[in-house]
């Protein structure tokens, strides 16, 4: 009995020791951390993959006052993404570790051609962080976005990710991570919306700062603005949503968590009032009437009076009711704008009505599933917004000269 | 070599009883020599027995009215109290015996007379055999051989230099008694007796060690102790056949259930209050002459987490202490392995910024994390060993050198990284929290480290499963080692992770008295409370 146990023990030990140095065992200083990855279409029609790598040693030295950049970007052109990621090993001495990718940037050119080919690798990869944030580089390339330096963070990708988290307080940017995007693409009839980043240049003009920089000075993230959204039809970029349109879209989706909306001061029409939306929700509904789809979006929002310009005491219930009415009208208008855009210009169901239809009216869905987008663009959309203003924040009465 | 070890183990386990039984008759047959009647013969024999014993004192006296009785007073200097011998034995013998008037007429009742009328020493006895008197002499007694009598008188004059009762060095506490056991068996017994003033507190004294003749006492509380456990303890202790018993550790190794296990199945303590508590729970204590460390059995895994202070403080404090000790167990066993596994297999589970910091620190170190951990861990164990062995004044120097060289210089020189130093330091600190498990944890830490370096978390999982399989199989004097967790004993959970208030501890540990009907008996208190309501 004891002999058997000893033999068993020796066998287990020998297996344990002979399986050492298996392929997964690698030291942390043998891998290069990729924090951001970007995809562009190269001139030769190949995929150009850009990665932003972190150099941990420089990161630590920067804390001690070194000027060396803590990140490094490298681009590689290949026919496939995987090929490019592996191909970079001829330049980078360490294996590219993809588990800490914070951000995925897609260049406009590639986005217009379709993004599914680059997403395939990311979906398959066991190491890929599936909740990395997605961004589309509007009017620019992913390479440029990833090369931009940040004045606030040592790693620009983290700066970008933090900005995307600010979207919660801003309601101007559509946040989307990889796994959600993949799920949406898998749903028939559904189109996606991804946040965008733009290079605005130092003078604030809406054009790339490339020419001004002579290619010498590095781009800075402060010359970029992350807001708005890109609308996709299936996997192809079809158009842009401006920040107000994005907000309308977010209201329609019930994704507004916190946002500032400016409306007219009811006592002083020349002046503006800020409403801080504290909570909002939406309920999209579909129904069939005489075999025709009818869509509706019911939105509710509550907010506080955040700032008041101009005269008047806007703290009474009747004032609040008036403000709420104004606010509802504005939100409805914004939603209407984005609905029109989606129906007429893009013919893309970015709201997910198709999925609702599939669940609630499967028979009808079977008939139209091939050309749901046609049906969607012709269906009437009813928008109903209900808002409440709760309190004027920390005051009872605004201070005004009496 | 292993086969030989296993052979010895099996031999001791299965054959030992027959082996020692066959020896015992021989001992009984050995010549039980009577004390010679002739005083000259006694003198000769004593001189033979204690040749070259410079501390042996032999005093020839003549007592009685006209000094007609020749007697020999023998004792060991240093084991006896001079004062008692002078005032209690010598003085009366030489002066009182003349006053009382002992003469030839009293020869028949001489022994009786001396015992009852002359000597004023507390404990007086008679010894028939010469061997018995020798034993008595060696134990610090004084023996009076009387010419013409076949019996010798023995007096208890034991008194030797011993350490006073001091605060124990090993198990210090903030609140609670400051007394600790000492090297003297009788003092130790008295320390327990003072805490449990109960006739049911029994001590059975045995003599162990062929050469050393060490007194060993098995203490228990009759009525509470589990008879089966007590029988097992007695049997195992009696079976010990060894030249010397210099410390209770000698006994511990012989009575363990699983001698090859890295886990201790016999507990030891230096604190009388702790041992008294264990006795009251139904455990058996084994006290050994010459050491302040008292063994308690059965010893369960959970006892490593229990401190006597837990019961002196309020339950909240005690519960926090318990939780901290469990945390310490996890950190001590697994932190280095976890670190190595994360750095070589699972870089993805750390928050990114933390990972970057660690990577920055690790970069430029020529060794793998595994090797680094191993080297620093070994260095720490060496330091600890040095700290224990060093004379106290030099210990300071060791800690300075250790802190400077290990902590700073190694990092500065690029031999070790900061995180490794932190991991080693945290592990070192926590390892002292669970001092009873110090040794097994060194092994577990090493196993886990190797497994973490080969198979990552999976390897660690395998090792942890293996350890648990071993633990649930382990028994201490018939009691499952992991009780009351496995097998689950609901009533006994009151004194595990959460220390219940004392008034809520209704039963004595049922795991120790594991017979069903006994367990029921212990619920009596709970029933009483219900009746009162």
CSV table of C-alpha atoms in Angstrom, one decimal, chain A residues 3-345:
chain,number,residue,atom,x,y,z
A,3,UNK,CA,4.8,1.3,-1.9
A,4,UNK,CA,2.0,2.0,-4.3
A,5,UNK,CA,1.6,5.4,-2.7
A,6,UNK,CA,5.3,6.2,-3.1
A,7,UNK,CA,5.2,5.1,-6.8
A,8,UNK,CA,2.2,7.2,-7.4
A,9,UNK,CA,3.8,10.2,-5.7
A,10,UNK,CA,6.9,9.8,-7.9
A,11,UNK,CA,4.8,9.6,-11.0
A,12,UNK,CA,2.9,12.7,-10.1
A,13,UNK,CA,6.0,14.6,-9.2
A,14,UNK,CA,7.8,13.6,-12.4
A,15,UNK,CA,4.8,14.7,-14.4
A,16,UNK,CA,4.7,18.0,-12.5
A,17,UNK,CA,8.4,18.7,-13.1
A,18,UNK,CA,8.5,17.5,-16.7
A,19,UNK,CA,5.7,19.8,-17.7
A,20,UNK,CA,7.7,22.8,-16.6
A,21,UNK,CA,8.3,25.7,-18.9
A,22,UNK,CA,5.1,25.1,-20.8
A,23,UNK,CA,4.2,27.6,-23.5
A,24,UNK,CA,2.1,29.8,-21.2
A,25,UNK,CA,4.9,30.4,-18.7
A,26,UNK,CA,6.5,33.7,-19.6
A,27,UNK,CA,8.1,36.4,-17.5
A,28,UNK,CA,6.4,39.7,-17.2
A,29,UNK,CA,9.5,41.4,-18.6
A,30,UNK,CA,9.3,39.3,-21.7
A,31,UNK,CA,6.0,40.7,-22.9
A,32,UNK,CA,5.1,44.1,-24.3
A,33,UNK,CA,1.8,45.6,-23.0
A,34,UNK,CA,-0.4,46.9,-25.8
A,35,UNK,CA,-2.7,49.6,-24.5
A,36,UNK,CA,-4.2,50.7,-27.7
A,37,UNK,CA,-4.6,49.1,-31.1
A,38,UNK,CA,-5.7,50.9,-34.3
A,39,UNK,CA,-6.7,49.7,-37.8
A,40,UNK,CA,-6.3,51.6,-41.0
A,41,UNK,CA,-6.5,50.9,-44.7
A,42,UNK,CA,-3.1,51.3,-46.3
A,43,UNK,CA,-2.6,52.7,-49.8
A,44,UNK,CA,-1.9,49.2,-51.1
A,45,UNK,CA,-5.2,48.0,-49.7
A,46,UNK,CA,-3.7,46.1,-46.9
A,47,UNK,CA,-4.6,46.4,-43.2
A,48,UNK,CA,-2.3,48.7,-41.3
A,49,UNK,CA,-2.2,47.8,-37.7
A,50,UNK,CA,-0.9,50.3,-35.2
A,51,UNK,CA,-0.2,49.4,-31.6
A,52,UNK,CA,0.6,51.6,-28.7
A,53,UNK,CA,3.0,49.9,-26.4
A,54,UNK,CA,3.9,50.9,-22.8
A,55,UNK,CA,7.5,50.9,-21.7
A,56,UNK,CA,7.1,50.4,-17.9
A,57,UNK,CA,10.7,51.4,-17.1
A,58,UNK,CA,10.3,54.8,-18.8
A,59,UNK,CA,7.0,55.1,-17.1
A,60,UNK,CA,8.7,54.9,-13.8
A,61,UNK,CA,11.5,57.2,-14.9
A,62,UNK,CA,9.0,59.8,-16.0
A,63,UNK,CA,7.6,59.9,-12.5
A,64,UNK,CA,11.1,60.9,-11.5
A,65,UNK,CA,11.3,63.6,-14.0
A,66,UNK,CA,12.6,62.0,-17.2
A,67,UNK,CA,11.3,63.4,-20.5
A,68,UNK,CA,11.4,60.1,-22.3
A,69,UNK,CA,7.9,59.1,-23.6
A,70,UNK,CA,6.5,56.1,-21.7
A,71,UNK,CA,4.8,54.8,-24.8
A,72,UNK,CA,5.8,53.7,-28.2
A,73,UNK,CA,3.7,53.3,-31.3
A,74,UNK,CA,4.5,51.0,-34.2
A,75,UNK,CA,2.6,50.3,-37.4
A,76,UNK,CA,2.8,47.3,-39.6
A,77,UNK,CA,1.1,46.5,-42.9
A,78,UNK,CA,-0.1,43.0,-43.6
A,79,UNK,CA,-2.9,41.3,-45.3
A,80,UNK,CA,-4.3,40.1,-42.1
A,81,UNK,CA,-4.5,41.4,-38.5
A,82,UNK,CA,-2.9,38.3,-37.0
A,83,UNK,CA,-0.1,38.5,-39.6
A,84,UNK,CA,0.5,42.1,-38.6
A,85,UNK,CA,0.5,41.4,-34.9
A,86,UNK,CA,3.0,38.6,-35.4
A,87,UNK,CA,4.9,40.6,-38.0
A,88,UNK,CA,5.7,43.3,-35.5
A,89,UNK,CA,7.9,40.8,-33.7
A,90,UNK,CA,10.5,41.6,-36.3
A,91,UNK,CA,10.6,45.1,-34.8
A,92,UNK,CA,9.5,44.6,-31.3
A,93,UNK,CA,11.7,42.4,-29.1
A,94,UNK,CA,8.8,41.2,-26.9
A,95,UNK,CA,5.6,39.4,-27.5
A,96,UNK,CA,2.6,41.7,-27.9
A,97,UNK,CA,0.4,41.1,-24.9
A,98,UNK,CA,-3.1,42.0,-25.8
A,99,UNK,CA,-4.9,41.5,-22.5
A,100,UNK,CA,-4.6,45.1,-21.4
A,101,UNK,CA,-5.8,46.8,-24.6
A,102,UNK,CA,-7.9,49.7,-23.4
A,103,UNK,CA,-8.9,51.2,-26.7
A,104,UNK,CA,-9.5,50.1,-30.3
A,105,UNK,CA,-9.4,52.9,-32.9
A,106,UNK,CA,-10.6,52.4,-36.4
A,107,UNK,CA,-9.6,54.8,-39.2
A,108,UNK,CA,-12.3,56.4,-41.3
A,109,UNK,CA,-11.2,54.8,-44.6
A,110,UNK,CA,-11.3,51.4,-43.1
A,111,UNK,CA,-14.6,52.0,-41.4
A,112,UNK,CA,-16.2,53.0,-44.7
A,113,UNK,CA,-15.0,49.7,-46.2
A,114,UNK,CA,-16.3,47.6,-43.4
A,115,UNK,CA,-14.8,46.7,-40.0
A,116,UNK,CA,-15.8,43.1,-39.8
A,117,UNK,CA,-12.5,41.8,-41.1
A,118,UNK,CA,-10.5,43.4,-38.4
A,119,UNK,CA,-13.0,42.5,-35.7
A,120,UNK,CA,-12.7,38.8,-36.5
A,121,UNK,CA,-9.2,38.5,-35.1
A,122,UNK,CA,-10.1,40.4,-32.0
A,123,UNK,CA,-13.1,38.1,-31.4
A,124,UNK,CA,-11.1,35.0,-31.8
A,125,UNK,CA,-8.1,36.0,-29.8
A,126,UNK,CA,-8.0,34.4,-26.4
A,127,UNK,CA,-5.9,37.1,-25.0
A,128,UNK,CA,-7.9,40.1,-26.3
A,129,UNK,CA,-9.7,42.1,-23.6
A,130,UNK,CA,-13.3,42.0,-24.9
A,131,UNK,CA,-14.5,45.1,-23.1
A,132,UNK,CA,-12.0,47.4,-24.8
A,133,UNK,CA,-13.6,50.7,-25.8
A,134,UNK,CA,-14.2,51.3,-29.5
A,135,UNK,CA,-13.5,54.7,-31.3
A,136,UNK,CA,-13.7,55.8,-34.9
A,137,UNK,CA,-11.1,58.3,-36.1
A,138,UNK,CA,-13.3,60.8,-37.9
A,139,UNK,CA,-11.4,62.4,-40.8
A,140,UNK,CA,-8.2,60.9,-39.8
A,141,UNK,CA,-6.4,57.6,-39.2
A,142,UNK,CA,-6.1,55.4,-36.2
A,143,UNK,CA,-2.3,55.7,-36.4
A,144,UNK,CA,-2.5,59.5,-35.8
A,145,UNK,CA,-4.8,59.1,-32.9
A,146,UNK,CA,-2.6,56.5,-31.2
A,147,UNK,CA,0.5,58.5,-31.9
A,148,UNK,CA,-0.8,61.6,-30.1
A,149,UNK,CA,0.8,62.4,-26.8
A,150,UNK,CA,-1.1,63.3,-23.8
A,151,UNK,CA,-0.2,66.2,-21.5
A,152,UNK,CA,-2.0,64.7,-18.5
A,153,UNK,CA,-1.4,61.0,-18.7
A,154,UNK,CA,1.8,59.1,-19.5
A,155,UNK,CA,-0.2,56.6,-21.5
A,156,UNK,CA,-2.4,58.3,-24.1
A,157,UNK,CA,-4.7,55.3,-24.3
A,158,UNK,CA,-5.6,55.7,-20.7
A,159,UNK,CA,-6.3,59.4,-21.3
A,160,UNK,CA,-8.7,58.4,-24.1
A,161,UNK,CA,-10.4,55.7,-22.0
A,162,UNK,CA,-10.9,58.2,-19.2
A,163,UNK,CA,-12.5,60.7,-21.6
A,164,UNK,CA,-14.8,58.0,-22.7
A,165,UNK,CA,-15.8,57.4,-19.1
A,166,UNK,CA,-16.5,61.1,-18.9
A,167,UNK,CA,-19.2,60.5,-21.5
A,168,UNK,CA,-21.4,59.5,-18.5
A,169,UNK,CA,-21.4,63.1,-17.4
A,170,UNK,CA,-21.6,64.6,-20.8
A,171,UNK,CA,-24.1,62.7,-22.9
A,172,UNK,CA,-22.3,63.7,-26.1
A,173,UNK,CA,-20.4,60.5,-26.9
A,174,UNK,CA,-21.6,57.0,-27.6
A,175,UNK,CA,-19.6,54.6,-25.6
A,176,UNK,CA,-19.2,51.1,-27.0
A,177,UNK,CA,-17.0,48.3,-26.2
A,178,UNK,CA,-15.9,45.4,-28.4
A,179,UNK,CA,-18.2,42.7,-27.0
A,180,UNK,CA,-21.3,44.9,-27.3
A,181,UNK,CA,-20.4,45.8,-30.9
A,182,UNK,CA,-19.9,42.1,-31.8
A,183,UNK,CA,-23.2,41.2,-30.2
A,184,UNK,CA,-25.0,44.0,-32.2
A,185,UNK,CA,-23.4,42.9,-35.4
A,186,UNK,CA,-24.7,39.4,-34.8
A,187,UNK,CA,-28.3,40.6,-34.5
A,188,UNK,CA,-29.9,40.8,-37.8
A,189,UNK,CA,-31.1,44.2,-38.9
A,190,UNK,CA,-29.4,46.0,-36.2
A,191,UNK,CA,-26.9,48.7,-37.0
A,192,UNK,CA,-24.3,50.1,-34.6
A,193,UNK,CA,-23.1,53.4,-33.4
A,194,UNK,CA,-19.6,54.0,-32.2
A,195,UNK,CA,-18.0,57.0,-30.6
A,196,UNK,CA,-15.7,59.2,-32.6
A,197,UNK,CA,-12.5,61.1,-32.1
A,198,UNK,CA,-11.6,64.1,-34.3
A,199,UNK,CA,-8.4,66.1,-34.7
A,200,UNK,CA,-9.5,69.7,-34.5
A,201,UNK,CA,-6.1,71.4,-34.6
A,202,UNK,CA,-4.8,74.1,-32.3
A,203,UNK,CA,-6.9,76.8,-33.8
A,204,UNK,CA,-10.0,74.9,-33.2
A,205,UNK,CA,-10.8,74.3,-36.9
A,206,UNK,CA,-12.5,71.2,-37.9
A,207,UNK,CA,-9.7,69.9,-40.0
A,208,UNK,CA,-6.7,67.7,-39.5
A,209,UNK,CA,-3.7,69.4,-38.0
A,210,UNK,CA,-1.4,67.3,-40.1
A,211,UNK,CA,-0.4,70.0,-42.5
A,212,UNK,CA,0.3,72.6,-39.8
A,213,UNK,CA,2.5,70.2,-38.0
A,214,UNK,CA,4.9,69.4,-40.9
A,215,UNK,CA,4.9,65.9,-39.6
A,216,UNK,CA,7.7,66.9,-37.2
A,217,UNK,CA,5.9,67.9,-34.1
A,218,UNK,CA,4.1,65.1,-32.5
A,219,UNK,CA,0.3,65.3,-32.3
A,220,UNK,CA,-1.2,66.1,-28.9
A,221,UNK,CA,-4.4,64.7,-27.5
A,222,UNK,CA,-5.4,68.2,-26.5
A,223,UNK,CA,-5.8,68.9,-30.2
A,224,UNK,CA,-8.4,66.1,-30.4
A,225,UNK,CA,-11.9,66.0,-29.3
A,226,UNK,CA,-13.7,62.9,-28.4
A,227,UNK,CA,-17.4,63.4,-29.0
A,228,UNK,CA,-20.2,62.5,-31.4
A,229,UNK,CA,-20.7,59.2,-33.0
A,230,UNK,CA,-20.3,57.3,-36.2
A,231,UNK,CA,-23.3,55.4,-37.6
A,232,UNK,CA,-22.7,52.1,-39.2
A,233,UNK,CA,-25.0,50.2,-41.5
A,234,UNK,CA,-24.2,46.6,-40.6
A,235,UNK,CA,-20.5,46.9,-40.5
A,236,UNK,CA,-19.9,49.8,-42.9
A,237,UNK,CA,-19.6,53.4,-41.8
A,238,UNK,CA,-22.5,55.4,-43.4
A,239,UNK,CA,-22.4,58.8,-41.6
A,240,UNK,CA,-21.8,60.8,-38.6
A,241,UNK,CA,-23.9,62.0,-35.7
A,242,UNK,CA,-23.1,65.4,-34.3
A,243,UNK,CA,-22.9,65.9,-30.5
A,244,UNK,CA,-26.6,67.0,-30.2
A,245,UNK,CA,-27.7,64.2,-32.5
A,246,UNK,CA,-25.7,61.8,-30.4
A,247,UNK,CA,-27.5,63.1,-27.3
A,248,UNK,CA,-30.8,62.5,-29.0
A,249,UNK,CA,-29.7,59.0,-29.8
A,250,UNK,CA,-28.6,58.4,-26.2
A,251,UNK,CA,-31.9,59.7,-24.9
A,252,UNK,CA,-33.7,57.4,-27.3
A,253,UNK,CA,-31.6,54.5,-26.1
A,254,UNK,CA,-32.1,55.4,-22.4
A,255,UNK,CA,-28.4,55.7,-22.0
A,256,UNK,CA,-28.2,59.3,-20.6
A,257,UNK,CA,-26.8,59.2,-17.1
A,258,UNK,CA,-25.9,62.8,-16.6
A,259,UNK,CA,-25.9,65.6,-19.0
A,260,UNK,CA,-26.3,69.4,-19.3
A,261,UNK,CA,-29.0,70.7,-21.6
A,262,UNK,CA,-29.4,74.4,-22.3
A,263,UNK,CA,-32.8,75.9,-22.9
A,264,UNK,CA,-34.3,79.4,-22.9
A,265,UNK,CA,-35.0,81.2,-19.7
A,266,UNK,CA,-38.9,81.5,-19.7
A,267,UNK,CA,-38.7,84.9,-18.0
A,268,UNK,CA,-36.0,86.3,-20.3
A,269,UNK,CA,-36.1,84.7,-23.7
A,270,UNK,CA,-32.7,86.1,-24.6
A,271,UNK,CA,-30.9,84.2,-21.9
A,272,UNK,CA,-30.3,80.6,-21.3
A,273,UNK,CA,-30.8,78.1,-18.5
A,274,UNK,CA,-28.9,74.9,-17.9
A,275,UNK,CA,-30.8,71.8,-16.9
A,276,UNK,CA,-28.8,69.0,-15.4
A,277,UNK,CA,-30.4,65.7,-16.3
A,278,UNK,CA,-29.9,63.4,-13.3
A,279,UNK,CA,-31.7,60.4,-14.5
A,280,UNK,CA,-33.4,59.4,-17.7
A,281,UNK,CA,-34.8,56.3,-19.3
A,282,UNK,CA,-36.4,55.2,-22.6
A,283,UNK,CA,-38.7,52.5,-23.7
A,284,UNK,CA,-38.8,51.8,-27.4
A,285,UNK,CA,-41.9,50.0,-28.5
A,286,UNK,CA,-43.0,48.3,-31.7
A,287,UNK,CA,-46.5,47.4,-32.8
A,288,UNK,CA,-48.2,46.2,-35.9
A,289,UNK,CA,-51.2,48.1,-37.3
A,290,UNK,CA,-52.8,46.5,-40.4
A,291,UNK,CA,-49.6,44.7,-41.1
A,292,UNK,CA,-47.5,47.9,-41.0
A,293,UNK,CA,-44.9,48.5,-38.3
A,294,UNK,CA,-45.4,51.4,-36.0
A,295,UNK,CA,-42.5,52.4,-33.9
A,296,UNK,CA,-42.5,54.6,-30.8
A,297,UNK,CA,-40.0,55.8,-28.3
A,298,UNK,CA,-41.1,56.9,-24.8
A,299,UNK,CA,-38.5,58.9,-23.0
A,300,UNK,CA,-38.6,60.2,-19.5
A,301,UNK,CA,-36.1,62.4,-17.8
A,302,UNK,CA,-35.7,64.2,-14.5
A,303,UNK,CA,-33.3,67.0,-13.9
A,304,UNK,CA,-32.3,69.9,-11.7
A,305,UNK,CA,-32.1,73.5,-12.6
A,306,UNK,CA,-28.3,73.8,-12.8
A,307,UNK,CA,-27.7,77.4,-13.8
A,308,UNK,CA,-29.7,80.4,-14.7
A,309,UNK,CA,-28.7,83.3,-16.8
A,310,UNK,CA,-30.8,86.4,-16.9
A,311,UNK,CA,-33.5,87.8,-14.6
A,312,UNK,CA,-36.4,86.1,-12.9
A,313,UNK,CA,-36.9,83.7,-10.0
A,314,UNK,CA,-37.2,80.3,-11.5
A,315,UNK,CA,-37.9,78.4,-8.4
A,316,UNK,CA,-41.7,78.0,-8.4
A,317,UNK,CA,-43.6,74.9,-9.4
A,318,UNK,CA,-45.1,76.7,-12.4
A,319,UNK,CA,-41.7,77.8,-13.6
A,320,UNK,CA,-40.5,74.2,-13.3
A,321,UNK,CA,-43.4,73.0,-15.3
A,322,UNK,CA,-42.7,75.5,-18.0
A,323,UNK,CA,-39.0,74.5,-18.0
A,324,UNK,CA,-39.9,70.9,-18.2
A,325,UNK,CA,-42.1,71.5,-21.2
A,326,UNK,CA,-39.3,73.3,-22.9
A,327,UNK,CA,-36.9,70.6,-22.1
A,328,UNK,CA,-39.3,67.9,-23.4
A,329,UNK,CA,-39.6,69.8,-26.6
A,330,UNK,CA,-35.9,70.1,-27.0
A,331,UNK,CA,-35.2,66.4,-26.3
A,332,UNK,CA,-38.0,65.4,-28.6
A,333,UNK,CA,-36.5,67.6,-31.3
A,334,UNK,CA,-33.1,66.1,-30.9
A,335,UNK,CA,-34.5,62.6,-31.0
A,336,UNK,CA,-36.6,63.4,-34.1
A,337,UNK,CA,-33.5,64.7,-35.8
A,338,UNK,CA,-31.5,61.5,-35.2
A,339,UNK,CA,-34.5,59.4,-36.2
A,340,UNK,CA,-34.9,61.2,-39.4
A,341,UNK,CA,-31.2,60.9,-40.1
A,342,UNK,CA,-31.3,57.2,-39.5
A,343,UNK,CA,-34.4,56.6,-41.5
A,344,UNK,CA,-33.8,58.9,-44.5
A,345,UNK,CA,-30.1,59.4,-44.8
